[in-house]
Tab-separated table of C-alpha atoms in Angstrom:
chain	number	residue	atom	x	y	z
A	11	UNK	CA	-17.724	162.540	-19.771
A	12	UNK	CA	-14.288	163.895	-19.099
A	13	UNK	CA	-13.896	167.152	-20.586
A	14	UNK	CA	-11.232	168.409	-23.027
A	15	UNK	CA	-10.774	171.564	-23.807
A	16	UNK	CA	-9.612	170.997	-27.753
A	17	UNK	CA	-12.261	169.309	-29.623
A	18	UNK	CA	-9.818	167.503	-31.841
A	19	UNK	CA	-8.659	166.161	-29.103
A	20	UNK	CA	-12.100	165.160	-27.439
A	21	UNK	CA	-12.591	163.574	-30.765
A	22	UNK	CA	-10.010	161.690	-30.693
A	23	UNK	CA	-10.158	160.319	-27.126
A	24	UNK	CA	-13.806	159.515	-27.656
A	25	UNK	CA	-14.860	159.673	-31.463
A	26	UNK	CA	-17.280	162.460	-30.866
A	27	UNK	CA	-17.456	166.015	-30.416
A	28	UNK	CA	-18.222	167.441	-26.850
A	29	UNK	CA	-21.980	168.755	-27.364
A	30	UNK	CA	-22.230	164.723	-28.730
A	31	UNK	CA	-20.723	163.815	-25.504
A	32	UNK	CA	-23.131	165.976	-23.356
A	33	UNK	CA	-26.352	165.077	-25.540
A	34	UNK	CA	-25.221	161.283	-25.272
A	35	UNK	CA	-24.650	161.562	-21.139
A	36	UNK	CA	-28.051	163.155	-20.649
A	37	UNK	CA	-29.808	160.277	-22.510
A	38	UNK	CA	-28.529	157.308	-20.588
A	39	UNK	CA	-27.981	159.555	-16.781
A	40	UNK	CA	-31.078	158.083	-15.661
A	41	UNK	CA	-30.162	154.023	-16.178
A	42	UNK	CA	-26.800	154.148	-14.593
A	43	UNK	CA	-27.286	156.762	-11.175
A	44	UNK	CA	-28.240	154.111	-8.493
A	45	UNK	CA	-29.848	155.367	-4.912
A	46	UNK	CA	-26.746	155.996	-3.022
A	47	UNK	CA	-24.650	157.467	-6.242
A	48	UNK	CA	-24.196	160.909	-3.967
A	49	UNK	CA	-21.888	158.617	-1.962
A	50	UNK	CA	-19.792	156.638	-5.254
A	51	UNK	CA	-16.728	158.391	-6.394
A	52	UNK	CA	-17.757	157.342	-9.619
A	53	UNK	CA	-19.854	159.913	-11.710
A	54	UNK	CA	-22.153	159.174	-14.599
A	55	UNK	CA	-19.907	161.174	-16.794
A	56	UNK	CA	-16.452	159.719	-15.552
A	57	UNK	CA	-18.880	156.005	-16.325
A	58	UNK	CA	-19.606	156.948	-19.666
A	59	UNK	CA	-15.966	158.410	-20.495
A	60	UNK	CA	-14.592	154.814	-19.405
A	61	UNK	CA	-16.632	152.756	-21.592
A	62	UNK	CA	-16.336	154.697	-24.435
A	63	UNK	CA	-13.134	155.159	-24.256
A	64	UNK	CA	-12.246	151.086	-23.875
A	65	UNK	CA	-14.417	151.124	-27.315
A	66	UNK	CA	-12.851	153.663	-28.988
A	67	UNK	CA	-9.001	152.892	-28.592
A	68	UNK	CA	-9.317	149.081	-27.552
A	69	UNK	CA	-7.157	149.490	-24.457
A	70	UNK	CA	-7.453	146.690	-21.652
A	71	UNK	CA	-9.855	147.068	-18.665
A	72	UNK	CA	-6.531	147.124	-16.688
A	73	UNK	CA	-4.904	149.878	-18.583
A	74	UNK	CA	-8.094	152.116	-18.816
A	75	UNK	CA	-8.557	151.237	-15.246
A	76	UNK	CA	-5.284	152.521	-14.488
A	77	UNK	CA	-5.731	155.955	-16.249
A	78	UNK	CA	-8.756	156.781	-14.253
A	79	UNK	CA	-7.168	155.332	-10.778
A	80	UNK	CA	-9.810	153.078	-10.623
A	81	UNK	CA	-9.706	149.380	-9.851
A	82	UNK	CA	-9.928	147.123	-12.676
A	83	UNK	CA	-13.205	144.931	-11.084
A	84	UNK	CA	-14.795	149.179	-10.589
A	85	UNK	CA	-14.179	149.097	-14.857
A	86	UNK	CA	-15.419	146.226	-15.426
A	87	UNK	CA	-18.810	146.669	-13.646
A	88	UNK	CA	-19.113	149.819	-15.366
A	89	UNK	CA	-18.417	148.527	-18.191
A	90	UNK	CA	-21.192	145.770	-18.299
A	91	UNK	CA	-23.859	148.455	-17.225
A	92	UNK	CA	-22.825	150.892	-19.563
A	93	UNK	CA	-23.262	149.408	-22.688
A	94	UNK	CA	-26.760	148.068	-21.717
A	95	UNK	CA	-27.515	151.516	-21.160
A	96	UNK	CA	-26.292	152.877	-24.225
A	97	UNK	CA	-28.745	150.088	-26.012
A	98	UNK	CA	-31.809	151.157	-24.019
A	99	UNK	CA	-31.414	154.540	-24.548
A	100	UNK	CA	-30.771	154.620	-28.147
A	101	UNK	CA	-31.827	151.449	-30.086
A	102	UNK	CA	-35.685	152.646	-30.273
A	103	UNK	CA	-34.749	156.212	-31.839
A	104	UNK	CA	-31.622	155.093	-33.960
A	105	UNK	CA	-32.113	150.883	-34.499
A	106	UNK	CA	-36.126	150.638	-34.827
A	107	UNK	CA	-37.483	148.618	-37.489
A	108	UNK	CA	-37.939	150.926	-40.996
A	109	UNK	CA	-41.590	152.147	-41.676
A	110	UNK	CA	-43.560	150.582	-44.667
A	111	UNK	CA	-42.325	154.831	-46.154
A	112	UNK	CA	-38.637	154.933	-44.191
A	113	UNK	CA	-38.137	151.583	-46.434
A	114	UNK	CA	-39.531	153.448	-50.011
A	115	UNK	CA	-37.067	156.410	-48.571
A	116	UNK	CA	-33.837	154.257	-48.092
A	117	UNK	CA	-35.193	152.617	-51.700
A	118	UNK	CA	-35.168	156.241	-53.490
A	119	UNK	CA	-31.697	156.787	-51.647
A	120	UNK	CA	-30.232	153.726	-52.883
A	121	UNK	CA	-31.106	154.613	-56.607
A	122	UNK	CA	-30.401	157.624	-56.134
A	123	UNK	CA	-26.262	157.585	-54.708
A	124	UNK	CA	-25.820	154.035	-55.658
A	125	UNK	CA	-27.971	153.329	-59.054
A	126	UNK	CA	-29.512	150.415	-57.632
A	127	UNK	CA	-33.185	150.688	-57.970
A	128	UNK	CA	-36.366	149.075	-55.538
A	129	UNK	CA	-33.600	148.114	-52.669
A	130	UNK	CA	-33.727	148.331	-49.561
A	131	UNK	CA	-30.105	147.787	-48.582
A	132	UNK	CA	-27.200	145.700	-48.298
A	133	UNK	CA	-26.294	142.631	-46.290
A	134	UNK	CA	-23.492	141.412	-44.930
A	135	UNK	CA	-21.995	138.975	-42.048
A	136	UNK	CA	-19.159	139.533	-40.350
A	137	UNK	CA	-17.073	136.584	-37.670
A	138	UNK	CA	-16.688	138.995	-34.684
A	139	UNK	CA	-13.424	137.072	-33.038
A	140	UNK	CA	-13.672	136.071	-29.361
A	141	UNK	CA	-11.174	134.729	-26.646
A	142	UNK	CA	-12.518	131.238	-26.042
A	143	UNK	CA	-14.989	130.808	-23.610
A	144	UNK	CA	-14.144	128.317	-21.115
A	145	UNK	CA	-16.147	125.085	-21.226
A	146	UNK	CA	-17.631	125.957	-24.489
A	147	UNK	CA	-16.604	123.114	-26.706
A	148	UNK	CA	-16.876	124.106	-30.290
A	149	UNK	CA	-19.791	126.188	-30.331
A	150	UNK	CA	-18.013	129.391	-31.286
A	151	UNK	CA	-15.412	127.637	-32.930
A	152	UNK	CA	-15.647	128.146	-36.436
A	153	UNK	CA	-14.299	126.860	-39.708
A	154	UNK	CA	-11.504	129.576	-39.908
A	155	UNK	CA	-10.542	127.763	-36.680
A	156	UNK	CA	-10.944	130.757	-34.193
A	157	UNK	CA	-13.792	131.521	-32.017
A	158	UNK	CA	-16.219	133.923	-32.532
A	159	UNK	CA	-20.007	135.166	-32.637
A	160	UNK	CA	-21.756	136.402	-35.778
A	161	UNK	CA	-22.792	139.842	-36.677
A	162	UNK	CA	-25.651	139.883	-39.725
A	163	UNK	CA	-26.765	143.397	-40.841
A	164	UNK	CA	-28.759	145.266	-43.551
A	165	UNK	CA	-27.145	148.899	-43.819
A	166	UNK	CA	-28.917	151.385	-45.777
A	167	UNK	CA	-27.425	153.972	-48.131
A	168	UNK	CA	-25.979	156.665	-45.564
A	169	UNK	CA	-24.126	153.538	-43.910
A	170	UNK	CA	-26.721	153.285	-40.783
A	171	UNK	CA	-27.799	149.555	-39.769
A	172	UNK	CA	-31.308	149.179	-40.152
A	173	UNK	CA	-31.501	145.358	-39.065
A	174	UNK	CA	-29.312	143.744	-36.838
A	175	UNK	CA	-29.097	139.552	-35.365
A	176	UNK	CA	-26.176	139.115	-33.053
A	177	UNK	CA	-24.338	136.811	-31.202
A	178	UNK	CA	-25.501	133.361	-32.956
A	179	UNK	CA	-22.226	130.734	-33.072
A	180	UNK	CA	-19.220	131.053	-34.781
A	181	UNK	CA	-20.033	127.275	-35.811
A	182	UNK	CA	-22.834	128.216	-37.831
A	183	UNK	CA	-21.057	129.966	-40.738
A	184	UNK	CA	-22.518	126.420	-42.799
A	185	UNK	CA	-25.044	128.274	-44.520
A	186	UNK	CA	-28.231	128.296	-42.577
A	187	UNK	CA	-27.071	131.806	-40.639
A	188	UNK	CA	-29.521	133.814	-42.524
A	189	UNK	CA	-32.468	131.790	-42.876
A	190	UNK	CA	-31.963	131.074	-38.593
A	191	UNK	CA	-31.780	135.092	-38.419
A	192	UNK	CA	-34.682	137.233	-36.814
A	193	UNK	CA	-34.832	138.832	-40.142
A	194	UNK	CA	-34.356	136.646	-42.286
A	195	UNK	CA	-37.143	134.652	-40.708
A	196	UNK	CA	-39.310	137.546	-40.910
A	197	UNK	CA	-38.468	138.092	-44.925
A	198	UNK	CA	-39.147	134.468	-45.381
A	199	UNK	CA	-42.896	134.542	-43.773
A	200	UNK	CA	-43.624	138.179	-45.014
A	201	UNK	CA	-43.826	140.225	-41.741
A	202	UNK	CA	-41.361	142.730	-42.075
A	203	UNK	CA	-43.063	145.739	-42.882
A	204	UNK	CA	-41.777	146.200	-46.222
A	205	UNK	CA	-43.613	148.328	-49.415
A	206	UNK	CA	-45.402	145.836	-51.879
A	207	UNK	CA	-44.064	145.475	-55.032
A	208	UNK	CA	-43.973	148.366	-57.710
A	209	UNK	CA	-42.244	149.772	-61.105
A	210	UNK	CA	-38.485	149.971	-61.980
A	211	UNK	CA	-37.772	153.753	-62.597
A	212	UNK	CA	-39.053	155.062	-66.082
A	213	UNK	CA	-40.948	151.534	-66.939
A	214	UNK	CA	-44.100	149.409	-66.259
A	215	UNK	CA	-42.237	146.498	-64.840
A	216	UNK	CA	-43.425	145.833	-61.707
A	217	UNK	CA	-40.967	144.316	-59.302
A	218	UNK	CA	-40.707	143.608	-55.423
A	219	UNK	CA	-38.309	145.351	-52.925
A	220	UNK	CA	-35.186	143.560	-52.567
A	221	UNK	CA	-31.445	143.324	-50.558
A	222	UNK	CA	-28.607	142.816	-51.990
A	223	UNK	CA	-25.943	140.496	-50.832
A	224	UNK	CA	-22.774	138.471	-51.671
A	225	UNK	CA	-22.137	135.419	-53.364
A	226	UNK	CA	-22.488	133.807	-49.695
A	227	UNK	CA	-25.998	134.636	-49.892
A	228	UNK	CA	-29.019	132.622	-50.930
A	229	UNK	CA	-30.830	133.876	-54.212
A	230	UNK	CA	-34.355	135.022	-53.055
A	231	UNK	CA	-37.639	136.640	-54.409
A	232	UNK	CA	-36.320	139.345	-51.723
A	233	UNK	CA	-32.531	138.760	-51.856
A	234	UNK	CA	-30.433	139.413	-55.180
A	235	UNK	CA	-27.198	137.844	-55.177
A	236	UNK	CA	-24.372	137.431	-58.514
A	237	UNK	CA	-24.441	135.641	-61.443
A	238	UNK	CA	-22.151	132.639	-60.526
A	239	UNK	CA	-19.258	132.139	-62.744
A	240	UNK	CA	-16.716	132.915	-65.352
A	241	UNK	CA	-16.562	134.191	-68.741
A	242	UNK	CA	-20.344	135.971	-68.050
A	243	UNK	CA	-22.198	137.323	-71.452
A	244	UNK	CA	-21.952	141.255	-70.871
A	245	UNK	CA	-25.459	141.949	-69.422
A	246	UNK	CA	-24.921	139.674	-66.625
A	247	UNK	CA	-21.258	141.047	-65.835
A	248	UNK	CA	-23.268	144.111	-65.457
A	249	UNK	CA	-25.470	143.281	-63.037
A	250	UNK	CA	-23.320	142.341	-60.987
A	251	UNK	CA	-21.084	145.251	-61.306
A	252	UNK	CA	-24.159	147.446	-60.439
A	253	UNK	CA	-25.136	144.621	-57.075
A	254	UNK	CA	-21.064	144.887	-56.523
A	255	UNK	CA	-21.521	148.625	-56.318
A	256	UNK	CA	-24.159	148.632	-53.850
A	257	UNK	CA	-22.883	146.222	-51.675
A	258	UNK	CA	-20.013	148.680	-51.015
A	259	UNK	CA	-22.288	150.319	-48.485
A	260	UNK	CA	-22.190	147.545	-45.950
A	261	UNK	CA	-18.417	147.085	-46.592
A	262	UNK	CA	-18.172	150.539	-45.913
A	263	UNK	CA	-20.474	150.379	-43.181
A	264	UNK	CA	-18.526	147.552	-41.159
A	265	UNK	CA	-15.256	149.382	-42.151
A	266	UNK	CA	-16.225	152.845	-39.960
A	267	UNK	CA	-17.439	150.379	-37.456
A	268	UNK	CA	-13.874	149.006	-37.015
A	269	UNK	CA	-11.682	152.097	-37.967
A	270	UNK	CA	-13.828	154.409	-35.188
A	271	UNK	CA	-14.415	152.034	-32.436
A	272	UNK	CA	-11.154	150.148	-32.067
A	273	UNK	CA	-12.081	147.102	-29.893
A	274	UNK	CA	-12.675	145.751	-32.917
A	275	UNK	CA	-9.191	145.535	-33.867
A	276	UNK	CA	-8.395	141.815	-32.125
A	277	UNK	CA	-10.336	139.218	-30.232
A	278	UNK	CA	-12.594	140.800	-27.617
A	279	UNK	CA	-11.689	139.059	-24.224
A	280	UNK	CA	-14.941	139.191	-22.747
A	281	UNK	CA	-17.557	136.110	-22.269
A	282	UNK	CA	-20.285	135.779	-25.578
A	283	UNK	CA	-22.868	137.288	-23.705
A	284	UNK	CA	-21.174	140.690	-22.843
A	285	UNK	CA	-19.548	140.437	-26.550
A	286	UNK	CA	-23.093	141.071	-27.563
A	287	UNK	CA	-23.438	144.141	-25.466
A	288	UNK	CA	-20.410	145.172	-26.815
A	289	UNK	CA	-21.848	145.123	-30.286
A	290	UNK	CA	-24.669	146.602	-29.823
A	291	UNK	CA	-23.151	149.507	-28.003
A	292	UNK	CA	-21.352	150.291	-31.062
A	293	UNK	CA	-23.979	149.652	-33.126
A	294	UNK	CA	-26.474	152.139	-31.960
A	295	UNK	CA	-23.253	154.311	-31.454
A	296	UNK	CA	-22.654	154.456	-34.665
A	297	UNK	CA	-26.193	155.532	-35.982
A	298	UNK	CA	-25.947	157.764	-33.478
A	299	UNK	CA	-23.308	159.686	-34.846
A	300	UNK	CA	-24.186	159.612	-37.745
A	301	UNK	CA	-27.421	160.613	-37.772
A	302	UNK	CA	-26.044	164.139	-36.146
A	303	UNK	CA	-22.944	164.550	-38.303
A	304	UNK	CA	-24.277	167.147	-40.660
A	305	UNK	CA	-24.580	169.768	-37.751
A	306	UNK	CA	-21.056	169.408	-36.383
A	307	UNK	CA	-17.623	170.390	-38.191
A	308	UNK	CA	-15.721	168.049	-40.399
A	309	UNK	CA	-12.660	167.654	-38.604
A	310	UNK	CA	-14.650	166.288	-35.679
A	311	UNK	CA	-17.609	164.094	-37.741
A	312	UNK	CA	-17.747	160.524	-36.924
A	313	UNK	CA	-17.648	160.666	-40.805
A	314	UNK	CA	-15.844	162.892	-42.340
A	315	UNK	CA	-15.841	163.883	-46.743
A	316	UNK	CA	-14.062	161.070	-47.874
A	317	UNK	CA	-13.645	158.624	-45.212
A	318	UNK	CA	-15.453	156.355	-46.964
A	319	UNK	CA	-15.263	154.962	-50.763
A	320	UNK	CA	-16.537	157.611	-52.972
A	321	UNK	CA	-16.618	157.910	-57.220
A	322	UNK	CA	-14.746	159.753	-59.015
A	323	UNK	CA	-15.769	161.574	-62.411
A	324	UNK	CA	-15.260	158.365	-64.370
A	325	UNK	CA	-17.404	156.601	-62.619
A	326	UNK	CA	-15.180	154.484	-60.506
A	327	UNK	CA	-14.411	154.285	-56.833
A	328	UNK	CA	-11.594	155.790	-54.952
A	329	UNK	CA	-11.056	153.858	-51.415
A	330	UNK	CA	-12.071	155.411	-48.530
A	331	UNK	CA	-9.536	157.020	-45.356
A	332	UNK	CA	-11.462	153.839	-43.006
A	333	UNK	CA	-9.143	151.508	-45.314
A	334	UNK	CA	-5.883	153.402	-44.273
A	335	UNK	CA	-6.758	153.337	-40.569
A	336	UNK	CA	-7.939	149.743	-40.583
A	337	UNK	CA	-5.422	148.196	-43.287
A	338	UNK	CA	-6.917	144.799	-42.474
A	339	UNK	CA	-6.563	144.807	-39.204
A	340	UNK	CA	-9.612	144.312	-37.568
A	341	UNK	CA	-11.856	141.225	-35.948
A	342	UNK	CA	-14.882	141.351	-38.255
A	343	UNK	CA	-13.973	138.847	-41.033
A	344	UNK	CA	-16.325	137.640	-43.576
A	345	UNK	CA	-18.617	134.669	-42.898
A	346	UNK	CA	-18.246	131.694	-45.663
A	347	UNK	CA	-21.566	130.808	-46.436
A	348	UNK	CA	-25.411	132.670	-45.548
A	349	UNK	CA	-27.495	129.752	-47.042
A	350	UNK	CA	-28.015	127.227	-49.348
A	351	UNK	CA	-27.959	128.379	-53.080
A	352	UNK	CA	-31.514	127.061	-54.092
A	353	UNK	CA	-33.351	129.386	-55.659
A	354	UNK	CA	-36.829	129.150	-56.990
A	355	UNK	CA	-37.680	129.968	-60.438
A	356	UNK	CA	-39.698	133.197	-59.158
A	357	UNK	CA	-36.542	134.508	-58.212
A	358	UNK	CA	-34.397	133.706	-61.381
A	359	UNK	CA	-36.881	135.391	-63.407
A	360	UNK	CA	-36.708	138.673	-60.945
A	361	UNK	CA	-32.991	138.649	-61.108
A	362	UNK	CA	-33.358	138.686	-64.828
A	363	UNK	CA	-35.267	141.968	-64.430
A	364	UNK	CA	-32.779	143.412	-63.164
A	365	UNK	CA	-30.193	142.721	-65.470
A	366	UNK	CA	-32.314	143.317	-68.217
A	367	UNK	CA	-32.988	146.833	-66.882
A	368	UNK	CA	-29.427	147.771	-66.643
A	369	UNK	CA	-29.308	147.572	-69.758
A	370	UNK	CA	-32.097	149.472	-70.689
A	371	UNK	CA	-32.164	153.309	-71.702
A	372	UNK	CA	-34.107	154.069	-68.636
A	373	UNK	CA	-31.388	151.253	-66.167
A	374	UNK	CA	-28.128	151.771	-67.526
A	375	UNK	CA	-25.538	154.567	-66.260
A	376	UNK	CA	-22.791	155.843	-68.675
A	377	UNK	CA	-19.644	154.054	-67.408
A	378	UNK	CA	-21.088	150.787	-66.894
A	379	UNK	CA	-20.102	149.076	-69.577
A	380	UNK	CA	-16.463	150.796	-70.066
A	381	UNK	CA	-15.965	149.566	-66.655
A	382	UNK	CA	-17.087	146.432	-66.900
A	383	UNK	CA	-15.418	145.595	-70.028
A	384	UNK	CA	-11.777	147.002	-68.599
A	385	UNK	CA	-12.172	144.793	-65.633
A	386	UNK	CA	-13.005	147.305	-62.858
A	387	UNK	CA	-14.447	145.933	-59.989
A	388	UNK	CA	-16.111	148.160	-57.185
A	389	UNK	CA	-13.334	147.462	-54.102
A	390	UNK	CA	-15.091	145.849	-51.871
């Protein structure tokens, strides 16, 4: 990767530090040098600058290609290979599938930073806007009337994706994206490796794991949503106060994603199937960095103290920096609806544990209620 000698600078050309940059170039070398690369002009480093760079800022092919007096066909190519490689050489270490104990870890983290107990982390769905594919009818033309594929995600409590389905059509934001979703197939039939049930903190009520998602989502034995409505009786305001405040990590999540890797801030002009790349390279990119944060300085972390939402003594959220750098602007808007809003009786009752918990002396936290009755809302 080109090298620059300040390291604020380096971060901000690339959104990593330089011993990132050399780590990440060692790891993906081997899938882009071709027999014959002695004789390219093109190194693996000046490769890997290129793409990263087109991610970070958002620039056009053209005007990338221009800054590195290449031809804009050269970038492209690159481009294309690149971002596989970044996906083959990271998604097994950084994007595997949890562990029956990784899942009871991201669990104790989630009651531990964000007072949710037995979860195993939040989902969201995001519209990732697209220039029109030619000859594509209305496939990825959804009802926001733009076109675009689908991003689904769990995130856990640090803000790392655990589970990932990409690229499905924009026109299937009518509620059957989850339950079409390699995951949420997989929750559905019971073969995600996930811990069997066990006891809320500090009782003998035995629960199972669960996610927690928006009002978009279906209510499941797995899948906690919000009480629908107004004018709720306190304890159900509460819950979903404390659900609200969870989901905050995936909104959080999604806003790094867009503040650090700046292609996501219009429609990416590139055909579905290379969007997907495109989304996966940050992806893994992103878990990447921050699963090595802790060891580099804070004015060159991929997340730096207080770039995302954090609480204040009162128990209520400040907005992260992401929000200033973003300020809306970005291509990964909300899908409408995740499924139909069915839910069985099993899960009612579950749902009722939880809220009945909260308000227990071993569920509740201090400012819930003050907060709740005031009218804060975690900003999500």
């Amino acid at each position: 990767m080109r090298r620059l000698i300040d390291e604020e600078v380096h971060f901000r050309y690339f959104r990593m530090s330089q011993a990132r940059s050399d780590d990440l170039l060692r790891r993906i070398s081997p899938l882009i040098i071709h027999q014959g690369t002695h004789q390219s002009p093109v190194s693996p480093a000046e490769r890997l600058s290129v793409t990263v760079r087109i991610l970070a800022t958002g620039n056009s092919q053209q005007s990338v290609a221009d800054s590195y007096r290449l031809g804009k066909s050269t970038v492209h190519y690159i481009m294309k290979e690149t971002y596989k490689a970044l996906w083959t050489a990271l998604k097994d270490e950084y994007l595997s599938i949890p562990t029956v104990e990784e899942w009871r870890t991201i669990a104790a983290d989630n009651w531990r930073y964000w007072n949710f107990p037995v979860c195993l982390g939040s989902l969201d769905g995001k519209h990732v806007a697209i220039k029109a594919p030619p000859r594509s009818g209305s496939d990825y033309y959804n009802y926001k009337k733009y076109s675009s594929i689908i991003l689904l995600a769990a995130v856990d409590a640090k803000y790392k994706f655990t589970l990932v389905d990409i690229g499905a059509y924009g026109r299937e934001s009518d509620g059957g994206v989850f339950s079409r979703s390699a995951f949420g197939i997989q929750l559905e039939n019971d073969t995600l490796p996930i811990p069997v049930p066990t006891h809320l903190p500090g009782t003998d009520v035995e629960v199972p794991y669960v996610f927690v998602g928006d009002e978009a989502f279906p209510l499941k034995k797995y899948l906690m949503r919000p009480y629908p409505g107004r004018d709720l009786p306190i304890d159900k305001r509460v819950f979903n106060y404390r659900l609200s405040r969870n989901r905050r990590i995936v909104e959080n999540a999604f806003g790094i994603l867009a503040a650090r890797w700046r292609i996501f801030g219009r429609p990416i002009e590139a055909k579905p199937e290379n969007v997907d790349h495109v989304v996966k390279a940050t992806i893994v990119l992103h878990n990447y960095l921050l699963s090595t944060d802790s060891s580099i300085e804070p004015n060159v972390r991929y997340v730096p103290p207080r770039f995302v939402d954090f609480m204040g003594e009162d128990g209520d959220i400040r907005p992260g920096q992401w929000r200033l750098i973003t300020r809306g602007d970005t291509n990964l808007r909300d899908v409408g609806r995740m499924g139909a809003n069915i839910a069985t009786r099993n899960a009612t009752n579950i749902r009722d544990t939880f809220k009945n918990y909260f308000q227990s002396n071993s569920g509740m936290v201090p400012w819930q209620n003050e907060l709740v009755n005031r009218g804060a809302e975690p900003m999500i």
